[in-house]
mmCIF file of C-alpha atoms and ligand atoms in Angstrom:
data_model
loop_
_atom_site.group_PDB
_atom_site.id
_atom_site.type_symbol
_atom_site.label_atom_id
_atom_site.label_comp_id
_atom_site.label_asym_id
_atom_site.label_seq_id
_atom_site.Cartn_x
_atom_site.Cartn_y
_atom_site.Cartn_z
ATOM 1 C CA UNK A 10 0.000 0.000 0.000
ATOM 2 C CA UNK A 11 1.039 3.371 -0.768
ATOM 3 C CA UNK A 12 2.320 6.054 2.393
ATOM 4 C CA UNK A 13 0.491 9.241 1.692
ATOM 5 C CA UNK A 14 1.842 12.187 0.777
ATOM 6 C CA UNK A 15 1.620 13.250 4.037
ATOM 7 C CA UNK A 16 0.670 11.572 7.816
ATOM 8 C CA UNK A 17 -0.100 12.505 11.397
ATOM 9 C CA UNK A 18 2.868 12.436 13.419
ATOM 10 C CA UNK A 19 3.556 13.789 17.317
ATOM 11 C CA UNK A 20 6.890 15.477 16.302
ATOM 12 C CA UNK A 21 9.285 17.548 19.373
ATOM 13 C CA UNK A 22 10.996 20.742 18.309
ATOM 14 C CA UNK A 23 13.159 22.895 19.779
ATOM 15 C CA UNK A 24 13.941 26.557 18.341
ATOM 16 C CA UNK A 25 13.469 29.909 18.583
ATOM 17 C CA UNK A 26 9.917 29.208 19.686
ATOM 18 C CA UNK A 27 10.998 27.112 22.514
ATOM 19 C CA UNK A 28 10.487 23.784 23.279
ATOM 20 C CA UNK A 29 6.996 22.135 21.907
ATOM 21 C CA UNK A 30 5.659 18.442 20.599
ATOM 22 C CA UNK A 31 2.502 17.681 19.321
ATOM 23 C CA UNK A 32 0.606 16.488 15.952
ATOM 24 C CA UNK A 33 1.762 17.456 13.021
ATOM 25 C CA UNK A 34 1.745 16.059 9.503
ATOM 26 C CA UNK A 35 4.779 15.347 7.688
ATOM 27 C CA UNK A 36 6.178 13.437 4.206
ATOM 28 C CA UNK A 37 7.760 9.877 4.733
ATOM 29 C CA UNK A 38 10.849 12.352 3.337
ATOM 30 C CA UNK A 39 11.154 14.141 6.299
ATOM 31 C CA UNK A 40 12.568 11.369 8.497
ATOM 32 C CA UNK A 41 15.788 9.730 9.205
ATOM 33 C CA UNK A 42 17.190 7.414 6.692
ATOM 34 C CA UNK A 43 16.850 4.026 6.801
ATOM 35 C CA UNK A 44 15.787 0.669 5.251
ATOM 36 C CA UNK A 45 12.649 0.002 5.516
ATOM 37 C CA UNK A 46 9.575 2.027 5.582
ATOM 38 C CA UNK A 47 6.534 0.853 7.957
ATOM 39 C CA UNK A 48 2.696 1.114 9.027
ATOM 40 C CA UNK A 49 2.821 1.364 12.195
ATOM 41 C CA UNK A 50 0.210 -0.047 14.662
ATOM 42 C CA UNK A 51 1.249 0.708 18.279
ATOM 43 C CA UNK A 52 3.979 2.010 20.331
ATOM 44 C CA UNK A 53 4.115 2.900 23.837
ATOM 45 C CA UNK A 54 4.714 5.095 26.877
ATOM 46 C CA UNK A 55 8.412 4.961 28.757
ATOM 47 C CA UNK A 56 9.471 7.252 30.932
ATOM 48 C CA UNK A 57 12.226 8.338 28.634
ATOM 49 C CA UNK A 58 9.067 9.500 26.192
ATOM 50 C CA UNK A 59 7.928 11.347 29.130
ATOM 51 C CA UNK A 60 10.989 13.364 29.574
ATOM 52 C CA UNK A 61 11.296 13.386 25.664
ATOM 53 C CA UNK A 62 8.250 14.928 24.914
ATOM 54 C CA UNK A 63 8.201 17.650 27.811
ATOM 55 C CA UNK A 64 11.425 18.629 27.632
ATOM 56 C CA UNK A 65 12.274 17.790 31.269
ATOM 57 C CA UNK A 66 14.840 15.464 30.497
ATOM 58 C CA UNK A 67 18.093 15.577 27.881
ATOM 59 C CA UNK A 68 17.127 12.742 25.380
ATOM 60 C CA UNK A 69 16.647 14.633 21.983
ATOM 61 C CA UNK A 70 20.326 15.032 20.308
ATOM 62 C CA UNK A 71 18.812 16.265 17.380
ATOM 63 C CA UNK A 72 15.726 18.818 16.384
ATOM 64 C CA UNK A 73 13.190 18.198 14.979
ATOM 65 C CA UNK A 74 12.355 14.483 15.797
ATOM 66 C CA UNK A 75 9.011 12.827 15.649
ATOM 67 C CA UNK A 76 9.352 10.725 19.560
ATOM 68 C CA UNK A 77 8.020 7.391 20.907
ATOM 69 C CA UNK A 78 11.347 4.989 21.440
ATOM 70 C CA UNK A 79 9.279 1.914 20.615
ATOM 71 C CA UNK A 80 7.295 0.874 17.723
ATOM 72 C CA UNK A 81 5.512 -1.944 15.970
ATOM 73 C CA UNK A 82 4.105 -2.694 13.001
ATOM 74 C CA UNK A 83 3.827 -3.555 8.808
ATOM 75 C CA UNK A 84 6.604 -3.502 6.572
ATOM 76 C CA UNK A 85 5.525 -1.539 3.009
ATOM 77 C CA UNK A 86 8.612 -0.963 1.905
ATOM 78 C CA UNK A 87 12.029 -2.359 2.231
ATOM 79 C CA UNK A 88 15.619 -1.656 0.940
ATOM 80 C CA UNK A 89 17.392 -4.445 2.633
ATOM 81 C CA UNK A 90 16.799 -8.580 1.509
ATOM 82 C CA UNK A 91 16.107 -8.842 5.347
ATOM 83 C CA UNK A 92 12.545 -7.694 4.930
ATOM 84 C CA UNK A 93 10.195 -8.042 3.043
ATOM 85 C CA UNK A 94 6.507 -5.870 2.697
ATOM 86 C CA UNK A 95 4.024 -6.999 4.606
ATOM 87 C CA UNK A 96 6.139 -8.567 7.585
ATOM 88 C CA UNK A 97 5.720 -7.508 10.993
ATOM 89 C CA UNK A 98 8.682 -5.982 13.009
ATOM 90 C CA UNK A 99 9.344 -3.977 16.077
ATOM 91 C CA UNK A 100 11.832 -2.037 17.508
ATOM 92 C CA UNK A 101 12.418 -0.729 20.659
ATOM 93 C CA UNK A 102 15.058 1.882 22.127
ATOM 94 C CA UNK A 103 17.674 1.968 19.329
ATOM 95 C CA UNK A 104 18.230 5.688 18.958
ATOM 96 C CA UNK A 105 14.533 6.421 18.307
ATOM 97 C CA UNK A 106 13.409 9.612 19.712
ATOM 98 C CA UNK A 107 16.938 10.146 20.517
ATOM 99 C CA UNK A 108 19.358 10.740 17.223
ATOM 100 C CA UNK A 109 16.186 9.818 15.177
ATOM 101 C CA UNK A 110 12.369 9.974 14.330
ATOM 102 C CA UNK A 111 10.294 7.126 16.844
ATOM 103 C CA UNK A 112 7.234 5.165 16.549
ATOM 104 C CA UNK A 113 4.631 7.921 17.345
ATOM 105 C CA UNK A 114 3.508 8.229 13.813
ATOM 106 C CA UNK A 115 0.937 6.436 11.048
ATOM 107 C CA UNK A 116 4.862 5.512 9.439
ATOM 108 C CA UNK A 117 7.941 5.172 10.105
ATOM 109 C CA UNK A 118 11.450 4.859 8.198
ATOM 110 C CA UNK A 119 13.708 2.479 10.581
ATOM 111 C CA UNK A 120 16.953 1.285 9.961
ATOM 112 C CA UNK A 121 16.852 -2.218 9.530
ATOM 113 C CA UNK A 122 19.528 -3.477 11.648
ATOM 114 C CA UNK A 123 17.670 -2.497 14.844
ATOM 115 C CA UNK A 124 14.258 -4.274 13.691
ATOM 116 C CA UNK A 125 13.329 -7.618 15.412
ATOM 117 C CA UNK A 126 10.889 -9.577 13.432
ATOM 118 C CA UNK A 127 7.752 -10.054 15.650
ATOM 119 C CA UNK A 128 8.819 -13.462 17.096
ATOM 120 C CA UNK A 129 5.694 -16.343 17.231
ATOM 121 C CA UNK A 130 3.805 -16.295 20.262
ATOM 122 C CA UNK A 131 3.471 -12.626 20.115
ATOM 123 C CA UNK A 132 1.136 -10.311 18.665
ATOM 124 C CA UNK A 133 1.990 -6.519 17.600
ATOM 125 C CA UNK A 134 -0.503 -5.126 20.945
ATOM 126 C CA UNK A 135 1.567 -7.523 22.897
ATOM 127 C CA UNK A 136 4.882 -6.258 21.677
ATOM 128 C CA UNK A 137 4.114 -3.082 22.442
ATOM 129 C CA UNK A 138 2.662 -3.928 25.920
ATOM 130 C CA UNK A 139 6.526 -5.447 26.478
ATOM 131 C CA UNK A 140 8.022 -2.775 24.569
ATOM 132 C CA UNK A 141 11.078 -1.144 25.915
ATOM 133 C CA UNK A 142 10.056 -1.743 29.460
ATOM 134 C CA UNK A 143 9.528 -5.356 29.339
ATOM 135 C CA UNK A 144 12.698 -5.085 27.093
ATOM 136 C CA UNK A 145 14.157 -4.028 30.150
ATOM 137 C CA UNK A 146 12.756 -6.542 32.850
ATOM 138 C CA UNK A 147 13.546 -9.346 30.642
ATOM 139 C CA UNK A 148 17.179 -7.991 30.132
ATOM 140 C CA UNK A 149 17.608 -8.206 34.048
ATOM 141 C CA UNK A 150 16.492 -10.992 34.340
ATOM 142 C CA UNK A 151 18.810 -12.559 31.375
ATOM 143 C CA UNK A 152 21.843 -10.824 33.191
ATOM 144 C CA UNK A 153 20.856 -12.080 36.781
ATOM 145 C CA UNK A 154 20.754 -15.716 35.537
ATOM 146 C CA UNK A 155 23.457 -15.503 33.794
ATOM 147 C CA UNK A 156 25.227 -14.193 36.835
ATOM 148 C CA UNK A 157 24.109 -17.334 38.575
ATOM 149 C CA UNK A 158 21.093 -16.001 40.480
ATOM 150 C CA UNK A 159 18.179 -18.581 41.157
ATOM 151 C CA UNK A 160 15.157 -19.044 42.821
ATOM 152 C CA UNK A 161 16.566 -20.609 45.613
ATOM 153 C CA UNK A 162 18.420 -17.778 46.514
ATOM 154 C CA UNK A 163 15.550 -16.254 47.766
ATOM 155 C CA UNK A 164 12.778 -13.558 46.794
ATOM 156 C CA UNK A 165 14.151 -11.120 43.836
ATOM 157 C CA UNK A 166 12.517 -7.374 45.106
ATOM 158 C CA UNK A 167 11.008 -4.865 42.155
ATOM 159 C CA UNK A 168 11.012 -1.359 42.798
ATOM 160 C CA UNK A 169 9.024 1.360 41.280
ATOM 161 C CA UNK A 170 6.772 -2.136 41.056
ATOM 162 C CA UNK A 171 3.717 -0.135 39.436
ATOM 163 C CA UNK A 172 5.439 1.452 36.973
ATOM 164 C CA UNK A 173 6.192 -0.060 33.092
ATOM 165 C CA UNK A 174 9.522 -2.119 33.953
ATOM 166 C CA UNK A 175 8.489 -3.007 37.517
ATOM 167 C CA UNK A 176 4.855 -4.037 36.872
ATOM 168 C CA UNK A 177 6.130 -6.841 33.862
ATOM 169 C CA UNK A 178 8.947 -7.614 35.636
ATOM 170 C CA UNK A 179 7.199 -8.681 38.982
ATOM 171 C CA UNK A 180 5.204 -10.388 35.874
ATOM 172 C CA UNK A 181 8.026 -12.196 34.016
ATOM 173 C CA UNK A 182 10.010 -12.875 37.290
ATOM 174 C CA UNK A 183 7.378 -14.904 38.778
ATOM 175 C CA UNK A 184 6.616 -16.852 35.527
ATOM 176 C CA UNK A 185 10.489 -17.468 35.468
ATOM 177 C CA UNK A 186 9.910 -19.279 38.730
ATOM 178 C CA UNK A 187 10.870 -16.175 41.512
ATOM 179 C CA UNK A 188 9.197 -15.432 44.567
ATOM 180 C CA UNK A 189 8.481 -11.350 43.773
ATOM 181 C CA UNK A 190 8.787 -9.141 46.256
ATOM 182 C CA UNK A 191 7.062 -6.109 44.991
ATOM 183 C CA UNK A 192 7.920 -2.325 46.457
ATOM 184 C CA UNK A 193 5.636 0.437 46.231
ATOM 185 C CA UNK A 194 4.908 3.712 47.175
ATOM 186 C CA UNK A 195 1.404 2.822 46.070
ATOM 187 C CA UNK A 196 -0.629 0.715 48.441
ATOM 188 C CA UNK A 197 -3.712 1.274 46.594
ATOM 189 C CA UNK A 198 -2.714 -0.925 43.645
ATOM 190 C CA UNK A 199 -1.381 -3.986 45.964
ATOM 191 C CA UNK A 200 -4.314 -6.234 44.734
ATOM 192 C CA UNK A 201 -2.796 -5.584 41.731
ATOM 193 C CA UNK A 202 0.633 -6.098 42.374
ATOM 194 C CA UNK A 203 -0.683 -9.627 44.051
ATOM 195 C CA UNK A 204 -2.782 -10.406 40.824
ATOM 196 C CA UNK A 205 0.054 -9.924 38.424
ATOM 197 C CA UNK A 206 2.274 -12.287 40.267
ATOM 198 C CA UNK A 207 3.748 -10.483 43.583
ATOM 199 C CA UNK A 208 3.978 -12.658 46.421
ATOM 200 C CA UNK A 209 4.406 -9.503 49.002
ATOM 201 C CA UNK A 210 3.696 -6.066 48.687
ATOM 202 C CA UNK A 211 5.652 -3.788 50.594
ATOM 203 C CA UNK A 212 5.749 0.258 50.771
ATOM 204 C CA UNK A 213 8.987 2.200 49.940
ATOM 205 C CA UNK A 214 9.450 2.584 53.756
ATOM 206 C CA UNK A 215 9.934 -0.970 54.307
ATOM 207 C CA UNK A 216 13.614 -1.286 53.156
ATOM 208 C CA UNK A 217 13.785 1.537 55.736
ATOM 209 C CA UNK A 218 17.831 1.872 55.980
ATOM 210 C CA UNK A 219 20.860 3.276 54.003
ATOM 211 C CA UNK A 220 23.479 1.469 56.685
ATOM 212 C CA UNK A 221 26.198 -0.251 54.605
ATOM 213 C CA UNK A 222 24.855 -3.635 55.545
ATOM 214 C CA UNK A 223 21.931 -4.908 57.263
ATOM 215 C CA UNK A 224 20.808 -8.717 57.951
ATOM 216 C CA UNK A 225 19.935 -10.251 54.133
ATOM 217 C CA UNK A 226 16.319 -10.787 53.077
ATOM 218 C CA UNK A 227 16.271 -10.903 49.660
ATOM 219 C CA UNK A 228 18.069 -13.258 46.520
ATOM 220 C CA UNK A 229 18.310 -10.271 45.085
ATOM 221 C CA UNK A 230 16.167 -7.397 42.633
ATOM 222 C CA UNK A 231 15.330 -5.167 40.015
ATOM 223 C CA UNK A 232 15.642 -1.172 40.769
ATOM 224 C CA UNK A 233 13.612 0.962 39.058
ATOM 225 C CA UNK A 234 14.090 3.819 41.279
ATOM 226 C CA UNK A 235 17.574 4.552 42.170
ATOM 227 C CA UNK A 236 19.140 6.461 45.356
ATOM 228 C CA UNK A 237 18.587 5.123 48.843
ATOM 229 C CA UNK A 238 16.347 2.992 47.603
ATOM 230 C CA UNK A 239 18.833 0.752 45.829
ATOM 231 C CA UNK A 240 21.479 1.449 48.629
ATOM 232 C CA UNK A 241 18.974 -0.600 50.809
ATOM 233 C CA UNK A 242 18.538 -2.766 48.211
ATOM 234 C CA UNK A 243 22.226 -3.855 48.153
ATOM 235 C CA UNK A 244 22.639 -3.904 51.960
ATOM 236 C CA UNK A 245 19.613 -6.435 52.275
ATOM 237 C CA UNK A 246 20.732 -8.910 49.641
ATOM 238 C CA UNK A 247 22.289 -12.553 50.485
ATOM 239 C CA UNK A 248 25.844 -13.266 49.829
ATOM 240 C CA UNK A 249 26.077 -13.551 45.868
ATOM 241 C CA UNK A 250 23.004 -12.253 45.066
ATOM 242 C CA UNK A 251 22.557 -9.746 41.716
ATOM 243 C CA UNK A 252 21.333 -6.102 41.951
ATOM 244 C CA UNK A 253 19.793 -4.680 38.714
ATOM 245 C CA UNK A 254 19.959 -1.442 38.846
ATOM 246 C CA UNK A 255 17.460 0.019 35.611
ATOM 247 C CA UNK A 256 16.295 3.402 36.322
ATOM 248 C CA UNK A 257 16.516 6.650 38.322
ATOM 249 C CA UNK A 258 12.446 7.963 38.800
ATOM 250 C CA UNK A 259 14.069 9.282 42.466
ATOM 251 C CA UNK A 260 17.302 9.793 42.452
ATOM 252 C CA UNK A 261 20.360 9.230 40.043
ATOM 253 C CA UNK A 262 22.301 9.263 43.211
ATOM 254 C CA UNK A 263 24.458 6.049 44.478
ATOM 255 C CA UNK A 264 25.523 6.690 47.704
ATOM 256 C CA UNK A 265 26.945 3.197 48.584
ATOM 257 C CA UNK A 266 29.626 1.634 50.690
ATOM 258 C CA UNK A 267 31.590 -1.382 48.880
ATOM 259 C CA UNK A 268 30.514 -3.379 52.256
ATOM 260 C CA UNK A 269 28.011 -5.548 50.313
ATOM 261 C CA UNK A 270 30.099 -6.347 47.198
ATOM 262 C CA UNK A 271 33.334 -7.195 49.107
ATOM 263 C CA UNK A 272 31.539 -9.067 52.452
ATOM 264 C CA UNK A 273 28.619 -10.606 50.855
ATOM 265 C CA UNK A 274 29.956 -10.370 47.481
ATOM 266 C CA UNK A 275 26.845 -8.863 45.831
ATOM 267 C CA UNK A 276 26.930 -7.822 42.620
ATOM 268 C CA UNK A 277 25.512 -4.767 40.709
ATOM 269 C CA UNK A 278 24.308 -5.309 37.398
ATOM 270 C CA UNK A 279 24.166 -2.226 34.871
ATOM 271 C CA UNK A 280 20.843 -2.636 32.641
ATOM 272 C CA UNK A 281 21.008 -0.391 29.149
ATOM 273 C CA UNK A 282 18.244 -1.952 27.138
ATOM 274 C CA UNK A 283 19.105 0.978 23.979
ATOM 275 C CA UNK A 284 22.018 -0.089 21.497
ATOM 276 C CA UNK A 285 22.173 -3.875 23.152
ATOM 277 C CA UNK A 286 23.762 -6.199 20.742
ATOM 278 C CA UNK A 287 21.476 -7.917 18.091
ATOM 279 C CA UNK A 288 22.264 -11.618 19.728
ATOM 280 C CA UNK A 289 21.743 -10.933 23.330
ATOM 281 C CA UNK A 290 18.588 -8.574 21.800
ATOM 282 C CA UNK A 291 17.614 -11.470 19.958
ATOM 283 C CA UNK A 292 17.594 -14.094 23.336
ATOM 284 C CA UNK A 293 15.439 -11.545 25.188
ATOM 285 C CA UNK A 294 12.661 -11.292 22.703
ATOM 286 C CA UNK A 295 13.108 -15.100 22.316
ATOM 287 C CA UNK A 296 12.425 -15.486 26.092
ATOM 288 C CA UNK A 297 9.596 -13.004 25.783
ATOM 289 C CA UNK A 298 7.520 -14.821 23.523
ATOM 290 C CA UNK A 299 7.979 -18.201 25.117
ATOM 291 C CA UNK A 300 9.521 -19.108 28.601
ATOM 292 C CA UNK A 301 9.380 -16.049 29.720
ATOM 293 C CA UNK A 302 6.325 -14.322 28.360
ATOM 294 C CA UNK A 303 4.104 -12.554 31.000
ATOM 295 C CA UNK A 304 0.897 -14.206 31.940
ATOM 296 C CA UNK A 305 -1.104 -10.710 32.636
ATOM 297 C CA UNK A 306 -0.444 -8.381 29.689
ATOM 298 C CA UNK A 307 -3.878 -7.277 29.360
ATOM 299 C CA UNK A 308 -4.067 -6.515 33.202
ATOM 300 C CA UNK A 309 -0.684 -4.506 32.886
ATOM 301 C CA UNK A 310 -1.876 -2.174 29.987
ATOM 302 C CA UNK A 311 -3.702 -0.242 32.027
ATOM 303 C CA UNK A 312 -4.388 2.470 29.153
ATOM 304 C CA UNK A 313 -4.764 2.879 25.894
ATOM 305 C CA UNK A 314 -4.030 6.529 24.226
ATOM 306 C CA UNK A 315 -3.893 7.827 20.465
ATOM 307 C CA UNK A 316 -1.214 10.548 19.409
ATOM 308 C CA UNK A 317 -3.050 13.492 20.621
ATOM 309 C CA UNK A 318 -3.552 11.991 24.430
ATOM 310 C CA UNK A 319 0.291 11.875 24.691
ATOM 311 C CA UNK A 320 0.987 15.167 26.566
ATOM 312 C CA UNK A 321 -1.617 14.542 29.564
ATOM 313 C CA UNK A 322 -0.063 10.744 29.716
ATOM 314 C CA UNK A 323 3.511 12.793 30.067
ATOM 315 C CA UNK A 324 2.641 14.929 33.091
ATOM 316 C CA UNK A 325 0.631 12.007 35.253
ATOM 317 C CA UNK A 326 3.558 9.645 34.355
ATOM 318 C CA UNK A 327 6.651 11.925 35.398
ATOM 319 C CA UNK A 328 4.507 13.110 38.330
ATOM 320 C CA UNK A 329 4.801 9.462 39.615
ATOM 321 C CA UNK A 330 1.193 9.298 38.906
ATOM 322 C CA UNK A 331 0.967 6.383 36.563
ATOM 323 C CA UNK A 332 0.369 2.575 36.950
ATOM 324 C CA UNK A 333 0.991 -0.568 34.241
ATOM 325 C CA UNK A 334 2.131 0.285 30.774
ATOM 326 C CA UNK A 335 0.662 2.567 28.279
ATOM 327 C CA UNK A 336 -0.578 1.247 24.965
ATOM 328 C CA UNK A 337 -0.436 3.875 22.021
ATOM 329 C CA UNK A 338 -2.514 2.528 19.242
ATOM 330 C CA UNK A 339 -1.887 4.065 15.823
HETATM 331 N N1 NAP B 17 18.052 1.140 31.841
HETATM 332 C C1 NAP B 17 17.175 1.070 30.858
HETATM 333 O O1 NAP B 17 17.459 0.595 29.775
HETATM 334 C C2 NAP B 17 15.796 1.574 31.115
HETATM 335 C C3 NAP B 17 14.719 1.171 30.295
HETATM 336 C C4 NAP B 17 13.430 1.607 30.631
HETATM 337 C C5 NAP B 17 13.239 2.441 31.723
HETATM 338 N N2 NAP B 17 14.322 2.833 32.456
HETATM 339 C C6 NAP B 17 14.162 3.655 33.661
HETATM 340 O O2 NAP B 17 13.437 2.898 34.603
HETATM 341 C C7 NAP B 17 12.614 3.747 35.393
HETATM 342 C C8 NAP B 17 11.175 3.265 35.285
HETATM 343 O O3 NAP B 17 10.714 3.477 33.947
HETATM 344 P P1 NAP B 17 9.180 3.211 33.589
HETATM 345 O O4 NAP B 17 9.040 3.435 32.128
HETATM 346 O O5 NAP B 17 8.760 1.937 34.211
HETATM 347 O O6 NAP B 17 8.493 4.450 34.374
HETATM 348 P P2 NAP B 17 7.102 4.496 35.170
HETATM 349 O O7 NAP B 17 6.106 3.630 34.497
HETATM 350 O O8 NAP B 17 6.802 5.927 35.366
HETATM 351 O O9 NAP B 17 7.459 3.825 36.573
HETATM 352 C C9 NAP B 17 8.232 4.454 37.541
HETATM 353 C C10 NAP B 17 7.774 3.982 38.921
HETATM 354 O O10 NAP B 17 8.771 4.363 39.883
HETATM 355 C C11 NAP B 17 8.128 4.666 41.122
HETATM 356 N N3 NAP B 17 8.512 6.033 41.508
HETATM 357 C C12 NAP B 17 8.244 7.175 40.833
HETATM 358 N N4 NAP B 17 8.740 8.229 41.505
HETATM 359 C C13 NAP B 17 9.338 7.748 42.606
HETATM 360 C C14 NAP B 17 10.021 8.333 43.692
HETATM 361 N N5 NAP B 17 10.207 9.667 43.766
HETATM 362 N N6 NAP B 17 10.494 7.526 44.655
HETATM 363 C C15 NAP B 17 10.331 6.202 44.583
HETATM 364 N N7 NAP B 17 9.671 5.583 43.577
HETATM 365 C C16 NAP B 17 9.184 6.351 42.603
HETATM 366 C C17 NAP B 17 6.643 4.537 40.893
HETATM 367 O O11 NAP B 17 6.257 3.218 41.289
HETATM 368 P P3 NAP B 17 5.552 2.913 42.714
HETATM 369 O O12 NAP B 17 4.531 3.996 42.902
HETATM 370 O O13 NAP B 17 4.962 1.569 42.561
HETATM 371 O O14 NAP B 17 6.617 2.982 43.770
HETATM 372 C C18 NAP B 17 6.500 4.648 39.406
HETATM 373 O O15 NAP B 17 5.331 4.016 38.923
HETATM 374 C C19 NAP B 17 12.852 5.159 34.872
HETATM 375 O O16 NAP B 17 13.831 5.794 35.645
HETATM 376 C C20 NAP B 17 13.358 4.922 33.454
HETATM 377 O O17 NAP B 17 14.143 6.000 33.004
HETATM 378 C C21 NAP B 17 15.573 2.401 32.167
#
């Protein structure tokens, strides 16, 4: 099928005017270069879209740039054998939004050495449900096991356990066969927290220390959140346990003693889901759509939005406010 001459696309600038996003229409000419040329049919809402598309945080390298850092949908044209038109691909993270245009438009032009052909077992909603932030979880999770972490280690703890990355991964962690420990400053949603496959719930207070080392509780975790909350995290984790450490929604801060790495010999885990190489990309999305693949998807897209509902989901998420993931639907 044909891309119009022009298409509705939520597109961030940032000029003499000041800083702005919203729709727009543009030409499939006015994007980045790249391979292949696609319909899309969803993306999503990360946190790094949040502070993309307000202007509250750095991401944008370049001006103008049309955001969303995921995307899924049909190929209709290609310039590499890879693809072909018609098959369905995602992509997630990869410079989109970033150093180039992103998924939150009817097309987009992607370079093809990012794209990930939908894997079977998953649909394109479902992809997008995952998207970067079960990208993310499932990344952890890869680097944890692979660090020698199992269940009988004890319960792995999920901060920021509402949000995108902590809601699927207290999701794919339990379906991997953890005990979830799920931390939130959000009491309201523990029946959801319980339903998606935490065993405990337990408030932000209730790591309640930032003293080097304190008596261990958990196998080890997934931080969303960073700052004391991922000090604590370390201190209360058994000898050879991993620490993910994912995200920074309170602090960017890391004000740690070695005590836990060199007594209990703990180990901190750096999670970068953009630019991760195609074969360890490749085993993630594998997992994703089999082993691994969360059981409540619907119950963790707690929204659906089109293009134009993108700046109120930006304030309520970066105000904390949000729960589960955020479907955009093209
Ligand atoms: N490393 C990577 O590759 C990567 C990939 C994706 C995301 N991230 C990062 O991971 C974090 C989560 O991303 P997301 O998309 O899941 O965002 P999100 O949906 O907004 O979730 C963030 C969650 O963190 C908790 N939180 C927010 N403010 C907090 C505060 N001041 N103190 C303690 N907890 C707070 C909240 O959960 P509760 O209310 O349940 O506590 C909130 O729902 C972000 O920092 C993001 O930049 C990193």
């Amino acid at each position: 099928m044909p891309i119009p001459a022009r298409f509705d696309a939520f597109r961030i600038h940032n000029d003499d005017a000041g800083y702005r996003s919203g729709v727009e229409q543009v030409a499939i000419d006015d994007l980045a270069q790249g391979e292949i040329d696609i319909a899309v049919v969803h993306s999503s809402v990360n946190f790094k879209d949040a502070l993309a598309g307000t202007g509250k945080g750095k991401i944008l390298r370049r001006f103008p740039l049309v955001g969303g850092i995921d995307v899924a949908g049909h190929v209709v044209a290609s310039r590499d054998p890879a693809f072909k038109e018609g098959d369905a691909v995602l992509v997630t993270g990869s410079g989109l939004s970033e150093v180039r245009d992103g998924g939150y438009a009817q097309y987009a032009r992607l370079e093809s050495k990012w794209a990930t052909l939908l894997p079977a077992g998953l649909s394109l909603r479902e992809s997008m449900i995952l998207g970067t932030a079960g990208f993310t979880a499932a990344l952890a999770l890869l680097r944890m096991h692979e660090n020698r972490q199992t269940p009988g280690l004890g319960p792995l703890a999920v901060t920021g356990a509402t949000g995108g990355v902590g809601s699927l991964a207290v999701d794919i962690f339990s379906s991997a066969g953890f005990e979830v420990h799920a931390i939130s400053g959000k009491p309201e949603h523990a029946d959801y927290l319980t339903s998606i496959g935490a065993s405990e719930v337990l408030g932000r207070d209730a790591l309640g220390t930032t003293r080097p080392m304190e008596s261990a509780r958990f196998g080890g975790g997934l931080d969303n959140v960073g700052g004391p909350m991922l000090v604590s995290l370390l201190a209360q984790t058994v000898p050879y346990g991993n620490v993910a450490s994912a995200g920074l929604a309170a602090s960017a801060d890391l004000g740690a003693t070695v005590m836990p790495f060199i007594i209990r010999g703990v180990s901190l885990l750096g999670i970068a889901s953009a630019g991760t190489a195609r074969d360890i990309r490749d085993r993630v999305w594998q997992h994703l759509s089999t082993d691994w693949k969360p059981r409540h998807l619907d119950a963790i897209a707690t929204r659906e939005v089109r293009l134009s509902e993108l700046p109120g989901v930006f304030d309520t998420m970066l105000e904390g406010g949000s729960f589960g993931r955020t479907l955009v639907t093209i």
